[in-house]
Short mmCIF file of C-alpha atoms in Angstrom, two decimals:
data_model
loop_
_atom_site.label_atom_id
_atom_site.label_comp_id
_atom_site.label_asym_id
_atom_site.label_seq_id
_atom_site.Cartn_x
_atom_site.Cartn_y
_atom_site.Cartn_z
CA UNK A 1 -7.47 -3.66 47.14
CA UNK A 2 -7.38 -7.87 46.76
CA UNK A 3 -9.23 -7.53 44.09
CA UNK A 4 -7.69 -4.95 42.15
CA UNK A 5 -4.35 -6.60 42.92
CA UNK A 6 -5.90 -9.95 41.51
CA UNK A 7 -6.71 -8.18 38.23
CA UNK A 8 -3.75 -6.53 37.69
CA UNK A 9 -2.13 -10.18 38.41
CA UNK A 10 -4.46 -11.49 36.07
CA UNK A 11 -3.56 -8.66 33.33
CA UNK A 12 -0.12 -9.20 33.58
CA UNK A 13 -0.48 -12.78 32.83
CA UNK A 14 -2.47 -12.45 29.82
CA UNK A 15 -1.25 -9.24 28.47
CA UNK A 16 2.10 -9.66 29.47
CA UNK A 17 3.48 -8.54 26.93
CA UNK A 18 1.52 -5.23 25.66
CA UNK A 19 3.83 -2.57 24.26
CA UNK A 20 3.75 0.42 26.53
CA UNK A 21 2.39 3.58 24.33
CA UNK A 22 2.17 6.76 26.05
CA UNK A 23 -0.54 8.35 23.56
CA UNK A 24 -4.32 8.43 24.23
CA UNK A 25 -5.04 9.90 21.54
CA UNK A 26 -3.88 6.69 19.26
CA UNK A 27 -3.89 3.82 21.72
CA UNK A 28 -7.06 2.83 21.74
CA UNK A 29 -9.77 0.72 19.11
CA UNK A 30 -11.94 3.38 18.48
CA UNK A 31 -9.75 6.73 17.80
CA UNK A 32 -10.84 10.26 16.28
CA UNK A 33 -11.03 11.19 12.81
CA UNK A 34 -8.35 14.19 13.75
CA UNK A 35 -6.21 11.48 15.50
CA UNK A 36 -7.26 8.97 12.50
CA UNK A 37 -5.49 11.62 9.91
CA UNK A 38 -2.82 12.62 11.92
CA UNK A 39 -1.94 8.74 12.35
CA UNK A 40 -2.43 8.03 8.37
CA UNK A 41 -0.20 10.94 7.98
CA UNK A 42 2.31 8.72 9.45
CA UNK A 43 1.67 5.84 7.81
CA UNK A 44 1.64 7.36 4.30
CA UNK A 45 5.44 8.95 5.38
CA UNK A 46 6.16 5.24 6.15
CA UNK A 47 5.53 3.86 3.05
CA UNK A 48 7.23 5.67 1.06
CA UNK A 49 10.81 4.43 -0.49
CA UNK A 50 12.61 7.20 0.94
CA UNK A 51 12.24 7.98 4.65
CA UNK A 52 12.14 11.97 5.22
CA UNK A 53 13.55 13.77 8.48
CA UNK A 54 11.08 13.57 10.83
CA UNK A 55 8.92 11.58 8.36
CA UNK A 56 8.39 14.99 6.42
CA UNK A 57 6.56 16.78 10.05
CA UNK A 58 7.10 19.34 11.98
CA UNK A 59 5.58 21.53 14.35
CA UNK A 60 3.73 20.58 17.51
CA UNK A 61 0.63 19.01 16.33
CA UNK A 62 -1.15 15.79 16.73
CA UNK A 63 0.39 14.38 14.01
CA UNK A 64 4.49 14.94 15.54
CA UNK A 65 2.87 13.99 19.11
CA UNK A 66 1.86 10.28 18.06
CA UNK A 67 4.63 10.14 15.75
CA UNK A 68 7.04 10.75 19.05
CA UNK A 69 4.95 8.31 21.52
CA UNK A 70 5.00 5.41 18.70
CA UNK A 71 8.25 5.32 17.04
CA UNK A 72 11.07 7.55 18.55
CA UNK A 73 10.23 6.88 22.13
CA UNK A 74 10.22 2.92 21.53
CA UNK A 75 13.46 3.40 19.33
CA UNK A 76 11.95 2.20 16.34
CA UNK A 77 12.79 5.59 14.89
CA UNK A 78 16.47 6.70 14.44
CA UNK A 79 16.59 9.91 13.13
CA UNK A 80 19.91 11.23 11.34
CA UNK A 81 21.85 12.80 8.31
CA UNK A 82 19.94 9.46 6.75
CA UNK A 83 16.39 8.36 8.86
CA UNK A 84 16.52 4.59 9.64
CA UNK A 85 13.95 2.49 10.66
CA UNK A 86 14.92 -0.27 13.29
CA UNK A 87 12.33 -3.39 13.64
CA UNK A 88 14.68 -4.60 16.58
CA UNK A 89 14.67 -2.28 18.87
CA UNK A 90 15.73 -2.78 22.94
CA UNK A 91 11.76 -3.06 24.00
CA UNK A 92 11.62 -6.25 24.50
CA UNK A 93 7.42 -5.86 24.09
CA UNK A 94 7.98 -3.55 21.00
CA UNK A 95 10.47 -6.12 19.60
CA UNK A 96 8.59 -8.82 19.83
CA UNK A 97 5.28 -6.77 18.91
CA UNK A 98 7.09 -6.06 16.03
CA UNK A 99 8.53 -9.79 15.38
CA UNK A 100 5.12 -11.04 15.06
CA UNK A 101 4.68 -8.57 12.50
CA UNK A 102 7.44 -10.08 10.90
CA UNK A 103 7.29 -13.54 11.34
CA UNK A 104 3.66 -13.22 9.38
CA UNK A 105 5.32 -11.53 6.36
CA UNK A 106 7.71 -14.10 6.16
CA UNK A 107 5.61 -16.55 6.85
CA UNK A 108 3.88 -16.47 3.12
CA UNK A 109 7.57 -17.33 2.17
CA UNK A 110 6.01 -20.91 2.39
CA UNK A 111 2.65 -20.92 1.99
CA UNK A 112 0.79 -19.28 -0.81
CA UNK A 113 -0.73 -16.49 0.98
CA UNK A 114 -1.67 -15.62 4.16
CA UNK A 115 -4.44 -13.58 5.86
CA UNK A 116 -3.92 -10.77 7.56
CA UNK A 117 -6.62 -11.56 10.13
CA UNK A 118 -4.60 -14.26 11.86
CA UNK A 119 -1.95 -11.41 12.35
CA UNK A 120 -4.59 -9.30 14.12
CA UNK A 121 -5.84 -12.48 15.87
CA UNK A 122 -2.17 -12.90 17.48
CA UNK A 123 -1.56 -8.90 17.90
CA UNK A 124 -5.13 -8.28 19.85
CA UNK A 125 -6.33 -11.39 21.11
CA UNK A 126 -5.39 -12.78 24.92
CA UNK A 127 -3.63 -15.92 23.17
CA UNK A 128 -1.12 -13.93 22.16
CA UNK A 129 -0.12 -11.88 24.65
CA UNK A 130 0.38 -8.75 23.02
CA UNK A 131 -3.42 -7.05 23.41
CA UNK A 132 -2.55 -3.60 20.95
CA UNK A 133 -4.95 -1.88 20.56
CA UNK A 134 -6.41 -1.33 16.67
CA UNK A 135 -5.80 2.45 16.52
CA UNK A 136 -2.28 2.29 16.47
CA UNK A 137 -1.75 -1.09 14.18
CA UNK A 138 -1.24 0.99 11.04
CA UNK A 139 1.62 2.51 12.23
CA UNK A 140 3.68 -0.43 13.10
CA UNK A 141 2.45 -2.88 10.35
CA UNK A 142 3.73 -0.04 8.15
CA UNK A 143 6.79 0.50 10.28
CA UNK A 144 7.89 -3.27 9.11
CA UNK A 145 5.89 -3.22 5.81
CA UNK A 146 8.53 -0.53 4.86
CA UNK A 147 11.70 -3.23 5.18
CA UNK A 148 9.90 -5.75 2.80
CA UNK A 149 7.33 -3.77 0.39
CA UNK A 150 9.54 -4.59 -2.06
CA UNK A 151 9.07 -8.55 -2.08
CA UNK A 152 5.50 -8.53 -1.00
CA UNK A 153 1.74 -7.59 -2.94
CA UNK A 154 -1.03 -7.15 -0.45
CA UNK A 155 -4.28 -8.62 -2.21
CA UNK A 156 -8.25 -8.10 -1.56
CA UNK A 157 -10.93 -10.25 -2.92
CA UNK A 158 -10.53 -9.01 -6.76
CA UNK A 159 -6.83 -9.09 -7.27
CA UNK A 160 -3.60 -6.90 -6.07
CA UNK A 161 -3.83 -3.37 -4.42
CA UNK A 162 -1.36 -0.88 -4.14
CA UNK A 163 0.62 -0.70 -0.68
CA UNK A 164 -0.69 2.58 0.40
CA UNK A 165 -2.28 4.37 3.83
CA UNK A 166 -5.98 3.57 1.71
CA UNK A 167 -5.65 -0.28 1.91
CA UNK A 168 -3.24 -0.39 5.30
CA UNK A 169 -6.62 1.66 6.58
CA UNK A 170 -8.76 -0.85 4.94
CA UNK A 171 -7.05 -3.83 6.22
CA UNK A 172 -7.27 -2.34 9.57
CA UNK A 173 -10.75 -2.08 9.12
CA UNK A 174 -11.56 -5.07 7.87
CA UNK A 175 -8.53 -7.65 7.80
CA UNK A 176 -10.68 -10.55 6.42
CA UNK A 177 -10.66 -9.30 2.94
CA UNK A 178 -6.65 -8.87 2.91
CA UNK A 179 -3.97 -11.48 2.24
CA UNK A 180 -0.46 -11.28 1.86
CA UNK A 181 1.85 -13.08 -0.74
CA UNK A 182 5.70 -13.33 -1.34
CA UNK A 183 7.02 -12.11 -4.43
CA UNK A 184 10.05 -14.50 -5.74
CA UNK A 185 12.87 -11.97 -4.48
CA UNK A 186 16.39 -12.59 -4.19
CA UNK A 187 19.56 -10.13 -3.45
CA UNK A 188 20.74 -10.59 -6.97
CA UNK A 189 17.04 -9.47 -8.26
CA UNK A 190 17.25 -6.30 -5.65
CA UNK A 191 20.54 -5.46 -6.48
CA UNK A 192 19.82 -5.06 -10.14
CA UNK A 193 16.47 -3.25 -9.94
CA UNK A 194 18.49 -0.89 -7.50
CA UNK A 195 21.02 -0.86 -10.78
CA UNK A 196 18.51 0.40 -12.83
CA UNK A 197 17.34 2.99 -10.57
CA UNK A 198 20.88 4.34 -10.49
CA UNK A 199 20.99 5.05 -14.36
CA UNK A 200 20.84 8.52 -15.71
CA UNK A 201 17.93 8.79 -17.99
CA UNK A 202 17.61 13.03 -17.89
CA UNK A 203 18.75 12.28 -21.83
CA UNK A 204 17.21 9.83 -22.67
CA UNK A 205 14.23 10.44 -25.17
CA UNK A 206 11.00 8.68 -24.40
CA UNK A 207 10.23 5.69 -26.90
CA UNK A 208 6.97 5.49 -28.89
CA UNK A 209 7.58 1.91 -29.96
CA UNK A 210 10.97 -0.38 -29.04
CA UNK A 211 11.50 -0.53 -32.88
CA UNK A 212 13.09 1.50 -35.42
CA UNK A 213 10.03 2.42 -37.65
CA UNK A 214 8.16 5.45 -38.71
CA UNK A 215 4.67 5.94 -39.26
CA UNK A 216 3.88 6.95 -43.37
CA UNK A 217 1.01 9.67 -43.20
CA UNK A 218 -0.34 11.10 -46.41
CA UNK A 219 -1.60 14.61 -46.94
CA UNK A 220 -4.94 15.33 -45.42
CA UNK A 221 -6.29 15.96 -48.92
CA UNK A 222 -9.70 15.18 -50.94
CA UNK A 223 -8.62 13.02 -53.83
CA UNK A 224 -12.08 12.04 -54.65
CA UNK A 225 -14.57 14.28 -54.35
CA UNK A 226 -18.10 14.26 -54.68
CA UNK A 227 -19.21 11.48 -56.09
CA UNK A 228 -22.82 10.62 -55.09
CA UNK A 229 -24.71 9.81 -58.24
CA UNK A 230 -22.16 6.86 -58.53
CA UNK A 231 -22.80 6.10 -54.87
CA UNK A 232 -26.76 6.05 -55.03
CA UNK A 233 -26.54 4.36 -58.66
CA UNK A 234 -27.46 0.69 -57.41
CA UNK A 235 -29.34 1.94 -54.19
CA UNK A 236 -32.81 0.25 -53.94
CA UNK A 237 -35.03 3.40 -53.23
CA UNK A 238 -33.49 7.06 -53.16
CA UNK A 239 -35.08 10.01 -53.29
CA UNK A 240 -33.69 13.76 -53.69
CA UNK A 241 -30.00 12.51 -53.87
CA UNK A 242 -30.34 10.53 -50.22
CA UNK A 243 -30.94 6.86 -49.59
CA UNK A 244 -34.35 6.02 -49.03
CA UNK A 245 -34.64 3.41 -45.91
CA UNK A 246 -37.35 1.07 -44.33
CA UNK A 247 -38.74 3.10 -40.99
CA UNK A 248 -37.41 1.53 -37.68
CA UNK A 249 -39.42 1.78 -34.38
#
C-alpha cells in the first residue's frame, strides 16, 4: 500500500497535469486500426472550414464514442444552430494541454519555423507535465489547427503539404520530418479574402485568358497536296518514291 501510494505521489508530481480522457479505445500510444479510422474520421471533420453538427456523425459507433470522450466531455466542443470550437475551455489540464498547442503555433510568429517534435517533446515527455498519450494527439492538434490553418503551411523535407488527416497522421507518426511556419497574416488580409469568398460568381463565365483576345483558326483543309517528287528532288539516295537512309544499330 506505501508503495503504491508513493507512485501515485510520484505520478502526480510528474504528470500533474495529464488531461483526463475517458476512452480506451484512443488514449493510448499504440491504438487499433478501427479506433485509428474512427479517430481520423474526426480529424478530417476538424479540418475542414466549416464545422458540421456533430462533426458530420451520427449513430453509436466508435467514431461518435471518441468524438464524445475527447471534445464534448472536456468542453472543447460546443455544439449549436452554428458548431464552435473552444481552445479555452474550464479544464484547467485540457486548457493548458491545449495552450501548449498553441503557444507552438504562435511561436513560429518569430522564428522561421519550428518543429513539430519539440511540441510532442513538451505534450509526452515528464518535463512537461502533460504525458498524452500519441493516439489521441491528432485530435487536439487539429482541434487548434482549425483556429489558425489559415495563417499557417505545415512543411516536410521537400516543400509544403496540404493540412489534411494524411500529414496530421504522418506528423504523428513521425514528427521529425514536420515543421511549422507563419504565413504573413493580418485582420485586414482575412477580412478581404473572407470578401472575396462572399461574392456571387454563379454568373460569372470562366476565363480562358485575363485578356480580351481570340484565337484565329483556319479551316482544317489540304492546300498543298501531294507533292513528293519536289520533296525527294535534292534527297541524297531515294529509292521507289521514299528516302533512302544509312542503317542504324
Amino acid at each position: 500500500a506505501a508503495l503504491t501510494e508513493l507512485m501515485s505521489s510520484i505520478c502526480d508530481n510528474v504528470f500533474g497535469m495529464t488531461p483526463v480522457i475517458n476512452n480506451e479505445a484512443v488514449n493510448k500510444d499504440e491504438i487499433t486500426s478501427i479506433a485509428t479510422n474512427s479517430r481520423n474520421k474526426i480529424v478530417s471533420a476538424l479540418l475542414r472550414n466549416d464545422l458540421e453538427s456533430g462533426l458530420g456523425l451520427s449513430g453509436s459507433g466508435q467514431d461518435v464514442s471518441i468524438m464524445r470522450s475527447t471534445l464534448t466531455r472536456t468542453g472543447i466542443w460546443i455544439e449549436g444552430d452554428i458548431p464552435t470550437i473552444n481552445i479555452h475551455p474550464k479544464d484547467n489540464c485540457i486548457a493548458n494541454m491545449l495552450g501548449v498547442i498553441e503557444g507552438f503555433i504562435v511561436s513560429a510568429r518569430k522564428q522561421k519555423s519550428v518543429k513539430f517534435s519539440e511540441l510532442y517533446k513538451e505534450l509526452i515527455e515528464p518535463q512537461g507535465n502533460i504525458g498524452l498519450r500519441k493516439g489521441v494527439i491528432p485530435i487536439y492538434l487539429s482541434v487548434v489547427l482549425h483556429e489558425y490553418k489559415k495563417q499557417i503551411v505545415i512543411l516536410d523535407r521537400y516543400g509544403q503539404v496540404p493540412i489534411n488527416v494524411d500529414t496530421i497522421v504522418q506528423i504523428n507518426s513521425d514528427p521529425e520530418a514536420f515543421s511549422l511556419s507563419y504565413l504573413d497574416w493580418d485582420e485586414e488580409k482575412e477580412v478581404y479574402v473572407d470578401k472575396l469568398a462572399e461574392l456571387d460568381t454563379s454568373e460569372a463565365e470562366p476565363l480562358v485568358q485575363a485578356i480580351d483576345l481570340e484565337n484565329v483558326f483556319r479551316e482544317d483543309e489540304v492546300t498543298n497536296g501531294d507533292d513528293r517528287d519536289n520533296m525527294l528532288a535534292n534527297a541524297p539516295k531515294k529509292k521507289d518514291g521514299q528516302y533512302v537512309v544509312p542503317r542504324t544499330f
